[in-house]
Short mmCIF file of C-alpha atoms and ligand atoms in Angstrom, two decimals:
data_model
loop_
_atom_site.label_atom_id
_atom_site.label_comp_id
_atom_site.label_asym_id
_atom_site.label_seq_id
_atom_site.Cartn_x
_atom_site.Cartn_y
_atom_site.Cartn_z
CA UNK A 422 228.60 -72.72 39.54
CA UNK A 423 230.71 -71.35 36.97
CA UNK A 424 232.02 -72.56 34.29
CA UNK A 425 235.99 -73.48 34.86
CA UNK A 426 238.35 -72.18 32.17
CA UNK A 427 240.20 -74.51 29.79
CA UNK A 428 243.85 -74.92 31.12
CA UNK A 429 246.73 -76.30 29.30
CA UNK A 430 250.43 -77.05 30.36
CA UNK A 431 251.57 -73.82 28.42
CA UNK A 432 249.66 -71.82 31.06
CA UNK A 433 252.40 -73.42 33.90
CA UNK A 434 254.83 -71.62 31.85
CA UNK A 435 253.32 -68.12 32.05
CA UNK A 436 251.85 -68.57 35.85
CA UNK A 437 253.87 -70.21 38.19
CA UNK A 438 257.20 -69.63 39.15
CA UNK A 439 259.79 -71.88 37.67
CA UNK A 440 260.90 -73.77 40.98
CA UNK A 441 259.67 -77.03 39.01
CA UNK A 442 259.50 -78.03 35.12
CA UNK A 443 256.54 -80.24 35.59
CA UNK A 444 256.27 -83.03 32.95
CA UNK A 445 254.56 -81.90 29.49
CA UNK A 446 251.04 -83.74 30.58
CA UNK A 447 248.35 -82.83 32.99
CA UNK A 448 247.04 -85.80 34.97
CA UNK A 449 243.64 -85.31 35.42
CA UNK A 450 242.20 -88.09 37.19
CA UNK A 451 244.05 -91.45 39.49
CA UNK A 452 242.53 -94.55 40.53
CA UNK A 453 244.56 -97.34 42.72
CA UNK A 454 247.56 -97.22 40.61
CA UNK A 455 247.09 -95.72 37.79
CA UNK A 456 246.69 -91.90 36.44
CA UNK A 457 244.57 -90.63 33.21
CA UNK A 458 245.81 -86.89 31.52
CA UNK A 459 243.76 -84.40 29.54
CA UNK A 460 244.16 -85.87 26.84
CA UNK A 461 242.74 -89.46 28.39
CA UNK A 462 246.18 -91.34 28.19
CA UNK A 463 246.85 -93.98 31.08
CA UNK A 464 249.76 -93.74 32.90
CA UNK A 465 250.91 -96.57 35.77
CA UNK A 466 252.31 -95.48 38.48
CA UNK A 467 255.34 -96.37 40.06
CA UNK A 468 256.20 -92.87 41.23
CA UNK A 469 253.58 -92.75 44.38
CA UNK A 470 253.07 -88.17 44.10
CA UNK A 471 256.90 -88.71 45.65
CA UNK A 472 256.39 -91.21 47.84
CA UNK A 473 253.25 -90.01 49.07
CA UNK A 474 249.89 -91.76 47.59
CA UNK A 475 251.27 -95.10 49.64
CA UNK A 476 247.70 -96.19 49.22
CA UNK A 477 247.58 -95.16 45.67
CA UNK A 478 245.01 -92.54 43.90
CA UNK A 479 241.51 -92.13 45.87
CA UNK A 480 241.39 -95.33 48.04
CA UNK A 481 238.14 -96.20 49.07
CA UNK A 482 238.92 -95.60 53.05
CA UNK A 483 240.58 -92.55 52.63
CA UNK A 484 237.73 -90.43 50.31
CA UNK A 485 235.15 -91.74 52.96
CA UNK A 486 237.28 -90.35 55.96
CA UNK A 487 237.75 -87.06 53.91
CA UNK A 488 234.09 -86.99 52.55
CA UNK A 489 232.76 -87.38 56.39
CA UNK A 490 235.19 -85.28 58.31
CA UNK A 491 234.72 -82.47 55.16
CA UNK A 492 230.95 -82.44 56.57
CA UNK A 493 231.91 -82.40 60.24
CA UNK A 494 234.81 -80.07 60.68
CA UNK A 495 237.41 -78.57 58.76
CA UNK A 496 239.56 -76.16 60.62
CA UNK A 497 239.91 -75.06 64.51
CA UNK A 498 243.37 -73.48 64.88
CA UNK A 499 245.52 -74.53 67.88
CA UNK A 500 243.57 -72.95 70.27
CA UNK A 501 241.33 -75.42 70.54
CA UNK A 502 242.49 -79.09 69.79
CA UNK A 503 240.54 -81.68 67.83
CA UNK A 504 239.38 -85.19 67.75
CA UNK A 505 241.01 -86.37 64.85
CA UNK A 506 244.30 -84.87 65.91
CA UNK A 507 244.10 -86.75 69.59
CA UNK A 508 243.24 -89.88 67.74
CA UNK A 509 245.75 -90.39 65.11
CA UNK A 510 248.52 -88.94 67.78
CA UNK A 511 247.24 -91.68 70.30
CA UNK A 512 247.72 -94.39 67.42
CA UNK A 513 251.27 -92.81 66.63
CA UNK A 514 252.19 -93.09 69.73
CA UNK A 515 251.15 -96.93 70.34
CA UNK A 516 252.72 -98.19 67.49
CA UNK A 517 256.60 -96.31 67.84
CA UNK A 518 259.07 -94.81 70.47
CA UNK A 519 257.34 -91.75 71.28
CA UNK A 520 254.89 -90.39 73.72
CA UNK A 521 254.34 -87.08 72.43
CA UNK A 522 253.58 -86.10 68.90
CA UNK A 523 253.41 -82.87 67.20
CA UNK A 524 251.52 -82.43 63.61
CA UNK A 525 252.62 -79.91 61.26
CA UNK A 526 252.10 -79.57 57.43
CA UNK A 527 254.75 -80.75 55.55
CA UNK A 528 258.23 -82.27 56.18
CA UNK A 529 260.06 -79.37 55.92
CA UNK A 530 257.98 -78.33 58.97
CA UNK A 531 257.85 -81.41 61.04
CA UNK A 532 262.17 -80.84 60.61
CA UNK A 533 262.05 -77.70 61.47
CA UNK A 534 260.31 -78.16 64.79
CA UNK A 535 262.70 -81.32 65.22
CA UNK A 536 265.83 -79.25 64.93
CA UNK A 537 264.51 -76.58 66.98
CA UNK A 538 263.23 -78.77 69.96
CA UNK A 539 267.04 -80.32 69.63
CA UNK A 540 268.55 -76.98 69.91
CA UNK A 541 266.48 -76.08 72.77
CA UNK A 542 266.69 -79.56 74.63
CA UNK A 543 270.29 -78.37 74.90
CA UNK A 544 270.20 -75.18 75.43
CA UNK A 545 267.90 -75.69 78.34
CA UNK A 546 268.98 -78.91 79.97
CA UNK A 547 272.98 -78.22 78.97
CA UNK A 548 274.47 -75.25 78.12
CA UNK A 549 273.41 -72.71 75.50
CA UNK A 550 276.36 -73.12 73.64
CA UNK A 551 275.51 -77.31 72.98
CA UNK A 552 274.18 -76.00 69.10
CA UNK A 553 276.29 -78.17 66.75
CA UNK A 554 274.32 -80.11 64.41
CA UNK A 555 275.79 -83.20 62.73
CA UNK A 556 274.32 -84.16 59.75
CA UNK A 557 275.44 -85.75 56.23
CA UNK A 558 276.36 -85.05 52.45
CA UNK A 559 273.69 -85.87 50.40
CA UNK A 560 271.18 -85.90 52.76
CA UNK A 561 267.90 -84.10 52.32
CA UNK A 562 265.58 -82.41 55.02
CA UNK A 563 263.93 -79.64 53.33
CA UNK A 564 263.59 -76.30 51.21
CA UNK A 565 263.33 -73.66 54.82
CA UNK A 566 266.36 -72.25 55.57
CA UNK A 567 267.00 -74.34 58.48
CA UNK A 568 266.14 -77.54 56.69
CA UNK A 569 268.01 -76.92 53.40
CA UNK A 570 271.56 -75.89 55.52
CA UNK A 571 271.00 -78.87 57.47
CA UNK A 572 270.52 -80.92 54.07
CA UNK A 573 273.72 -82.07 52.86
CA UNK A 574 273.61 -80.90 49.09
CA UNK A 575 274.93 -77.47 48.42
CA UNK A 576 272.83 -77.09 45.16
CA UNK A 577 270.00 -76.78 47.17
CA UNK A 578 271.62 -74.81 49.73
CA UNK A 579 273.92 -71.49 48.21
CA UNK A 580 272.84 -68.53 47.11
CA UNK A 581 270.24 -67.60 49.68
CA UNK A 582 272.75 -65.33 51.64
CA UNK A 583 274.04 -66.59 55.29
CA UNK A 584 272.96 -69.83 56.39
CA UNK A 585 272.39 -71.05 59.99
CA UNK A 586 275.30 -71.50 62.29
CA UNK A 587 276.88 -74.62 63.30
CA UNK A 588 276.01 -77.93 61.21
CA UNK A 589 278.97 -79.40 60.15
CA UNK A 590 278.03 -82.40 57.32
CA UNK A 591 280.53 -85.58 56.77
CA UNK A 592 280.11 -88.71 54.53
CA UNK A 593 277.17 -90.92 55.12
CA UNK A 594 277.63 -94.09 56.62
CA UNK A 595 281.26 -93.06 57.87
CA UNK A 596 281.64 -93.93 61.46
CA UNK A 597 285.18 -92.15 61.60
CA UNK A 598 283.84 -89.11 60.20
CA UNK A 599 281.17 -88.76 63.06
CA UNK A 600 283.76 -89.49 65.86
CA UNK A 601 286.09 -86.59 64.51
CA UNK A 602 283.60 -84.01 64.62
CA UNK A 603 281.31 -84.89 67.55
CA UNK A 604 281.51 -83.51 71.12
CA UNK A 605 279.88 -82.41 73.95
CA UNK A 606 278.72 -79.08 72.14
CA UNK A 607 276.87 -81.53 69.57
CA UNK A 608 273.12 -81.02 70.64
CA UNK A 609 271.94 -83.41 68.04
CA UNK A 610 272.86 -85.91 64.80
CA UNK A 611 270.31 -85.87 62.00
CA UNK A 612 269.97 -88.70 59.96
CA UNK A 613 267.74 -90.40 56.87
CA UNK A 614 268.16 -94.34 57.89
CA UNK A 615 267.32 -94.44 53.98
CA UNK A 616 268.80 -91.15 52.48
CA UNK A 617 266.20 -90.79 49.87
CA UNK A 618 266.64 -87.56 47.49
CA UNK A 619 270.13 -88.41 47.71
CA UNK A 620 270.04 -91.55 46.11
CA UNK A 621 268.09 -94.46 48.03
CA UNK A 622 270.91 -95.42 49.58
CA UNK A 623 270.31 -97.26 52.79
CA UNK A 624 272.16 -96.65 56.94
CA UNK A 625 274.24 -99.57 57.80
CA UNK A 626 273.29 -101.46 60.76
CA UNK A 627 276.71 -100.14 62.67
CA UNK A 628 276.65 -96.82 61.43
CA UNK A 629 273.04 -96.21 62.68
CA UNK A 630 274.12 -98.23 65.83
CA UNK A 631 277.32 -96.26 66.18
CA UNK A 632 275.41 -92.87 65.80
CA UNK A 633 272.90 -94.14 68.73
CA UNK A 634 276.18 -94.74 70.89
CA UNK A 635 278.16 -91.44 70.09
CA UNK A 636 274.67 -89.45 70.64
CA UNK A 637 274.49 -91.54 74.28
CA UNK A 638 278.33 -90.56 74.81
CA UNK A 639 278.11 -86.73 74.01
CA UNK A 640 274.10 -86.48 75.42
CA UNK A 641 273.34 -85.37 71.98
CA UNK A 642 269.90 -86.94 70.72
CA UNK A 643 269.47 -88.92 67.39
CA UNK A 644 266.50 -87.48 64.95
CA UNK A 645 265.73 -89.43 62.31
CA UNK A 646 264.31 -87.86 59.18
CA UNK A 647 261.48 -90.40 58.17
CA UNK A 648 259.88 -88.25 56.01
CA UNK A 649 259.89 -90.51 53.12
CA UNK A 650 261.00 -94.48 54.42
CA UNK A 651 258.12 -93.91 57.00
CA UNK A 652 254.19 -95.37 57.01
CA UNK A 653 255.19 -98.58 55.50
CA UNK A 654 257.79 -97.38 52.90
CA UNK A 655 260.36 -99.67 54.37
CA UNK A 656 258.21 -102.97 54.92
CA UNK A 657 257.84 -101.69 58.65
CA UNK A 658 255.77 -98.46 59.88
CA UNK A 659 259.05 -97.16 60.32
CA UNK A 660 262.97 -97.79 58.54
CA UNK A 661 264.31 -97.04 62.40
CA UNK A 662 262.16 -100.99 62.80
CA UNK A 663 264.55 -102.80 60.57
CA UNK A 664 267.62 -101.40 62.62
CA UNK A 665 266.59 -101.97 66.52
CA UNK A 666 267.82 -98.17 66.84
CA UNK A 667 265.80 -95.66 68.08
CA UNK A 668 265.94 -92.53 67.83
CA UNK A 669 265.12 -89.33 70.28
CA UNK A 670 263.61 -87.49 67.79
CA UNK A 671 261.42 -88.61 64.36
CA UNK A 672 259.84 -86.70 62.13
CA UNK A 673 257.76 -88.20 59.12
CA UNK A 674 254.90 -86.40 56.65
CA UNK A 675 254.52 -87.46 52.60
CA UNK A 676 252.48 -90.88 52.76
CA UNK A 677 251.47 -90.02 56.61
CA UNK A 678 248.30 -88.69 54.68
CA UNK A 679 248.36 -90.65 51.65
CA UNK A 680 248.55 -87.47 49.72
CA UNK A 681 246.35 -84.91 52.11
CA UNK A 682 249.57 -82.88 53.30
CA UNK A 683 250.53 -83.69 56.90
CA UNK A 684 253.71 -84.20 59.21
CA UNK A 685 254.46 -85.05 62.06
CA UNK A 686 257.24 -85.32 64.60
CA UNK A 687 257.74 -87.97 67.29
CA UNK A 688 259.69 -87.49 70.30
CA UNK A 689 260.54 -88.88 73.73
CA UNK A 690 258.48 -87.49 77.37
CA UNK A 691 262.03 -86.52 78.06
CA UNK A 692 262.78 -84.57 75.06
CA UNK A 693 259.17 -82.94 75.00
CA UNK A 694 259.18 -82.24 78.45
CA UNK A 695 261.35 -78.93 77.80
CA UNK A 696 258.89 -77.02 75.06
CA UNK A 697 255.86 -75.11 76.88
CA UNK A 698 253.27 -72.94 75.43
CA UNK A 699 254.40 -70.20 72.67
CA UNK A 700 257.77 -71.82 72.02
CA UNK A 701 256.54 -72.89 68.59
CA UNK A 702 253.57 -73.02 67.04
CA UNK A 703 251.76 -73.40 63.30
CA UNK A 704 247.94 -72.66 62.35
CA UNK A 705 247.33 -75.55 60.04
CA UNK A 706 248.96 -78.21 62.22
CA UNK A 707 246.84 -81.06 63.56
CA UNK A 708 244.29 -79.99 61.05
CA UNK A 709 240.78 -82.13 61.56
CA UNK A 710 241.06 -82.81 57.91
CA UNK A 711 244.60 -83.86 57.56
CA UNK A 712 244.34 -85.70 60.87
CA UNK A 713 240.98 -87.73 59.74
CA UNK A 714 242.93 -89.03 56.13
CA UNK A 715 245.65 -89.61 58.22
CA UNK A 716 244.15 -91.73 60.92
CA UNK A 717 242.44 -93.56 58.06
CA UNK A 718 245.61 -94.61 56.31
CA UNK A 719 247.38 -95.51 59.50
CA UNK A 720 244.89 -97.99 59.86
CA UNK A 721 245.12 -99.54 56.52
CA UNK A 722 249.17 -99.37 56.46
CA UNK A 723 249.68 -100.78 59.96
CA UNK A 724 248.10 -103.97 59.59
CA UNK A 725 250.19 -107.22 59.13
CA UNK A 726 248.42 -107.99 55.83
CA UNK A 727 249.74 -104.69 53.87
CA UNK A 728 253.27 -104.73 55.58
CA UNK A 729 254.04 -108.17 54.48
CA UNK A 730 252.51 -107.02 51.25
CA UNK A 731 255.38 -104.67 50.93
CA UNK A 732 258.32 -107.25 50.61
CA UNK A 733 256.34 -109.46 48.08
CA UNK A 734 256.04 -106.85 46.03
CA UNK A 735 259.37 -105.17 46.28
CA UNK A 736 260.67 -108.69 45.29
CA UNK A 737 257.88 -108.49 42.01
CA UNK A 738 259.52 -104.54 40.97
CA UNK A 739 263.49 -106.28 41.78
CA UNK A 740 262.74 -109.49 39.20
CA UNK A 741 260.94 -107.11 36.66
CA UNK A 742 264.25 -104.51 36.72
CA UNK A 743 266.33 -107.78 36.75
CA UNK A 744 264.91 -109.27 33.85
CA UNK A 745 265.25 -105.83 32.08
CA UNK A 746 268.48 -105.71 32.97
CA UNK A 747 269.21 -108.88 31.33
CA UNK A 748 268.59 -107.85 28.06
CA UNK A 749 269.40 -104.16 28.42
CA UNK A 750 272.71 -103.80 30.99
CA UNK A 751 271.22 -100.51 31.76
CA UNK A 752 271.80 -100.95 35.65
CA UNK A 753 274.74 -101.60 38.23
CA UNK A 754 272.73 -102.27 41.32
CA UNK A 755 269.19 -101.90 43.09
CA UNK A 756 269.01 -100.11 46.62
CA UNK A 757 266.71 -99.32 49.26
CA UNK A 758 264.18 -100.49 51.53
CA UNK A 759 261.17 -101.97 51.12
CA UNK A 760 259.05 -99.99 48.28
CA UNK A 761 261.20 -97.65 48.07
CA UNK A 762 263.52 -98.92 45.23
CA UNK A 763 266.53 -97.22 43.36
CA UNK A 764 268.74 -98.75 40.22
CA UNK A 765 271.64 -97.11 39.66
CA UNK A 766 272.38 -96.58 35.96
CA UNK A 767 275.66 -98.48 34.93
CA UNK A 768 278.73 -96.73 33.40
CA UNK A 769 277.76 -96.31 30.41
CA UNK A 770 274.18 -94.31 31.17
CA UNK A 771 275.88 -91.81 33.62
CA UNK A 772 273.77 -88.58 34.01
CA UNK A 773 271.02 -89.79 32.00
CA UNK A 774 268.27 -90.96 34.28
CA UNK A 775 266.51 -87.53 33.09
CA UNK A 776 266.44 -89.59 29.74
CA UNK A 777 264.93 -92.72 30.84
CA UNK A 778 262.47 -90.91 33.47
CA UNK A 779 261.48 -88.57 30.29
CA UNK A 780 261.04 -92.03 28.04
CA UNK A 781 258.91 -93.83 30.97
CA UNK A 782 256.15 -91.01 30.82
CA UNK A 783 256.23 -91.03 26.66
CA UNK A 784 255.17 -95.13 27.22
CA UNK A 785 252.77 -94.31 30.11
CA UNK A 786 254.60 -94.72 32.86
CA UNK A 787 255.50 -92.37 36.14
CA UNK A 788 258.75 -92.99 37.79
CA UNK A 789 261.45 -90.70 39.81
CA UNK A 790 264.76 -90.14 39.58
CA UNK A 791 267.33 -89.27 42.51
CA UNK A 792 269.99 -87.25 41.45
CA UNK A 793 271.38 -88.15 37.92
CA UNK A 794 272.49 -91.51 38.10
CA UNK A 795 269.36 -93.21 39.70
CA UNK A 796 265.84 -94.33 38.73
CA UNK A 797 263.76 -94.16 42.24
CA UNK A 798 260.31 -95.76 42.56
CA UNK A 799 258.04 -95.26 45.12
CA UNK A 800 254.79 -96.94 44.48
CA UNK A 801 251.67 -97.17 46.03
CA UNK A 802 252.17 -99.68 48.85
CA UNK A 803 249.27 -101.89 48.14
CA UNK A 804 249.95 -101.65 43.84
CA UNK A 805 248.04 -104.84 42.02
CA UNK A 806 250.93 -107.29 40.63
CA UNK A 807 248.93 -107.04 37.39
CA UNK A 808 250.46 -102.85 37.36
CA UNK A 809 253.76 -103.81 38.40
CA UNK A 810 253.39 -106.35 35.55
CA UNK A 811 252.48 -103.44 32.89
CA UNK A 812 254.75 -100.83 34.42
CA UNK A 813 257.73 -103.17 33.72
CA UNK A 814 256.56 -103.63 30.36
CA UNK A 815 256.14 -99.86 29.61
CA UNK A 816 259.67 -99.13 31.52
CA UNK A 817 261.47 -102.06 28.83
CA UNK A 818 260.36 -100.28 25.82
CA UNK A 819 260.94 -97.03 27.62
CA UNK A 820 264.36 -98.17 28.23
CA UNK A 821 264.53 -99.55 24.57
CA UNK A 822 264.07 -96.72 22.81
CA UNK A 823 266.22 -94.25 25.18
CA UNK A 824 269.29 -97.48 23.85
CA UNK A 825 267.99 -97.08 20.38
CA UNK A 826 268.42 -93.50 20.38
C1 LIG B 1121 260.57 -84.93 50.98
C2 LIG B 1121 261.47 -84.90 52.14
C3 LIG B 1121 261.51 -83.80 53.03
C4 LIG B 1121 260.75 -82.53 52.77
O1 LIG B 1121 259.37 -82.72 52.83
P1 LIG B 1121 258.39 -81.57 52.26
O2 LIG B 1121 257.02 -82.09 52.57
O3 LIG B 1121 258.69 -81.44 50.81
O4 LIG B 1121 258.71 -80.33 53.01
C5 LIG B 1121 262.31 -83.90 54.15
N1 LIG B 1121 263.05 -85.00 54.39
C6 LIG B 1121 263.04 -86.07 53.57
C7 LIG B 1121 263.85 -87.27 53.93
C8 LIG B 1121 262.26 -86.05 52.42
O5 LIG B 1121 262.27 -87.10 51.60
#
């Protein structure tokens, strides 16, 4: 084989395209829940690849499923289907809603087959002019075209010429604002139960219950976006599980695969029913690989043992940023669902959770931030106590020296 040339973070710099600034180490190596760089230094790991290693770094189950499938089968296309595909969609469907599934790469993907299949459930069972999309500020679905314009965060959004036609966006968790815009040419509402990027900032039971009625009142369907609360994020397989609403439509992909990249969408026989043959397609989707991984950590995560896991330790990460808070005052509340946690910096730290994300990683220690004012975590869903334990200690003195400074 030959030899692999030395790389170093300056080579980012000079070869990729500066969509990301990447922090200034390269982790090398992860184990459970923790992450070694070039240079050897340990990192814990309360940031989860974005939500996505919900069984941390090279679990056990999920190497084996890779190792075997990678000597079975790797790739088919969609013109022939697969075994590990028809499995894990089989197991999807048991344990939600849906009857039909389809897998696609990513969850910009999955979303962009969901809005589609919404567009076209109304154009073919109402009226071709049923197109308007309802959807809310700060909400995040995506970087495609499609995805991004349905996203409610302009940043993201302008400056990549005209966008796609009708999606209006109003406040989230604002009743009054749905019921002012909806009507019976609204083919579909698109909603994160837990907007994530935006902030971890949970659905209230009525507003996710009011959105279920107003879709049932206008024949409009509900999509959820579970991208990131779903696969045990939220304590349940799925957020939609804590509300008793379901949707129509639900996509979900980053810890469907425990870090192998796969999405998929969920919908209703009545909703599938419309698409046929050609109507939309991908080559990677359903992938033998991604499927296998997948399969492998849907077993592990949807088992009574690791969901119940999942509040225990959410309540371990909310004591450990309590007692920090204590001493520090450097938060005003914690959010979310499940372990998926966000603290949102108090007046006096506005716009600097770039600051204390930057600190965390100089004391060994991965977290996220959404949007300026809020420190997310997203940890493995099985993490030891013992690396909560350390992570909280790392994140204090992180948090000490961004006060001392
Ligand atoms: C991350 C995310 C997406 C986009 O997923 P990609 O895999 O990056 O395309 C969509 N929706 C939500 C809610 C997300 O958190």
């Amino acid at each position: 084989m030959a030899e692999k040339a030395a790389v170093s973070r300056d080579v980012f710099d000079r070869v990729i395209l500066p969509f990301f600034a990447p922090a200034q180490f390269i982790p090398v190596k992860g184990k459970g829940s923790r992450v070694w760089d070039q240079q050897g230094t340990e990192y814990v790991d309360f940031a989860g690849g974005i939500a996505v290693t919900a069984l941390g770094h090279c679990h056990p189950a999920l190497v084996k499923a890779l190792h075997e499938q990678g000597e079975t089968l790797w790739h088919v296309s969609n013109v022939f289907t697969n075994e590990p595909a028809l499995r894990l969609a089989q197991k999807l469907i048991d344990a939600t809603f849906a009857d039909r599934v389809f897998f696609a790469n990513s969850g910009a993907e999955a979303n962009e087959a969901a809005f589609k299949l919404a567009r076209y459930y109304a154009s073919h069972r109402h009226s071709p002019y049923k197109s308007k999309i309802i959807a809310f500020h700060n909400g995040f679905h995506g970087r495609t075209l499609f995805t991004v314009s349905v996203g409610g965060q302009p940043k993201y959004s302008d400056g990549f010429g005209p966008k796609p036609a009708d999606i209006i966006h109003v406040p989230f968790n604002d009743l009054e604002a749905v019921k002012a815009v909806i009507d019976d040419h609204t083919c579909a509402i698109v909603v994160e139960p837990v907007q994530g990027e935006g902030g971890v900032t949970p659905a209230t039971q009525e507003f996710l219950q009011g959105l279920r009625d107003l879709c049932d009142q206008h024949q409009a369907l509900l999509v959820f976006d579970e991208v990131q609360t779903g696969m045990g994020r939220s304590g349940k397989l799925f957020s939609y599980m804590h509300y008793g609403v379901t949707p129509d439509i639900l996509t979900t992909a980053k810890a469907l695969g425990g870090g192998f990249p796969v999405s998929a969408m969920l919908a209703t026989e009545d909703v599938a029913a419309v698409m046929e043959p050609g109507k939309h397609g991908t080559t990677y989707g359903g992938n033998p690989l991604a499927c296998a991984v997948a399969e492998a950590a849907l077993d592990i995560i949807n088992t009574p043992e690791v969901l119940a896991g999942i509040s225990e330790r959410r309540e371990k990460f909310i004591q450990g940023l309590d007692a920090i808070n204590q001493k520090h005052g450097v938060f005003k509340a914690f959010r979310g669902q499940g372990l998926l946690i966000g603290a949102e910096l108090s007046d006096a730290y506005q716009n600097r959770a770039g600051d204390f994300h930057k600190a965390a990683a100089e004391f060994g220690l991965m977290i996220l931030v959404a949007g300026p004012n809020v420190i997310r975590l997203a940890p493995s869903l099985v993490i030891e106590f013992a690396d909560i334990s350390e992570g909280m200690n790392r994140f204090e003195k992180a948090i000490g020296k961004v006060l001392g400074a």
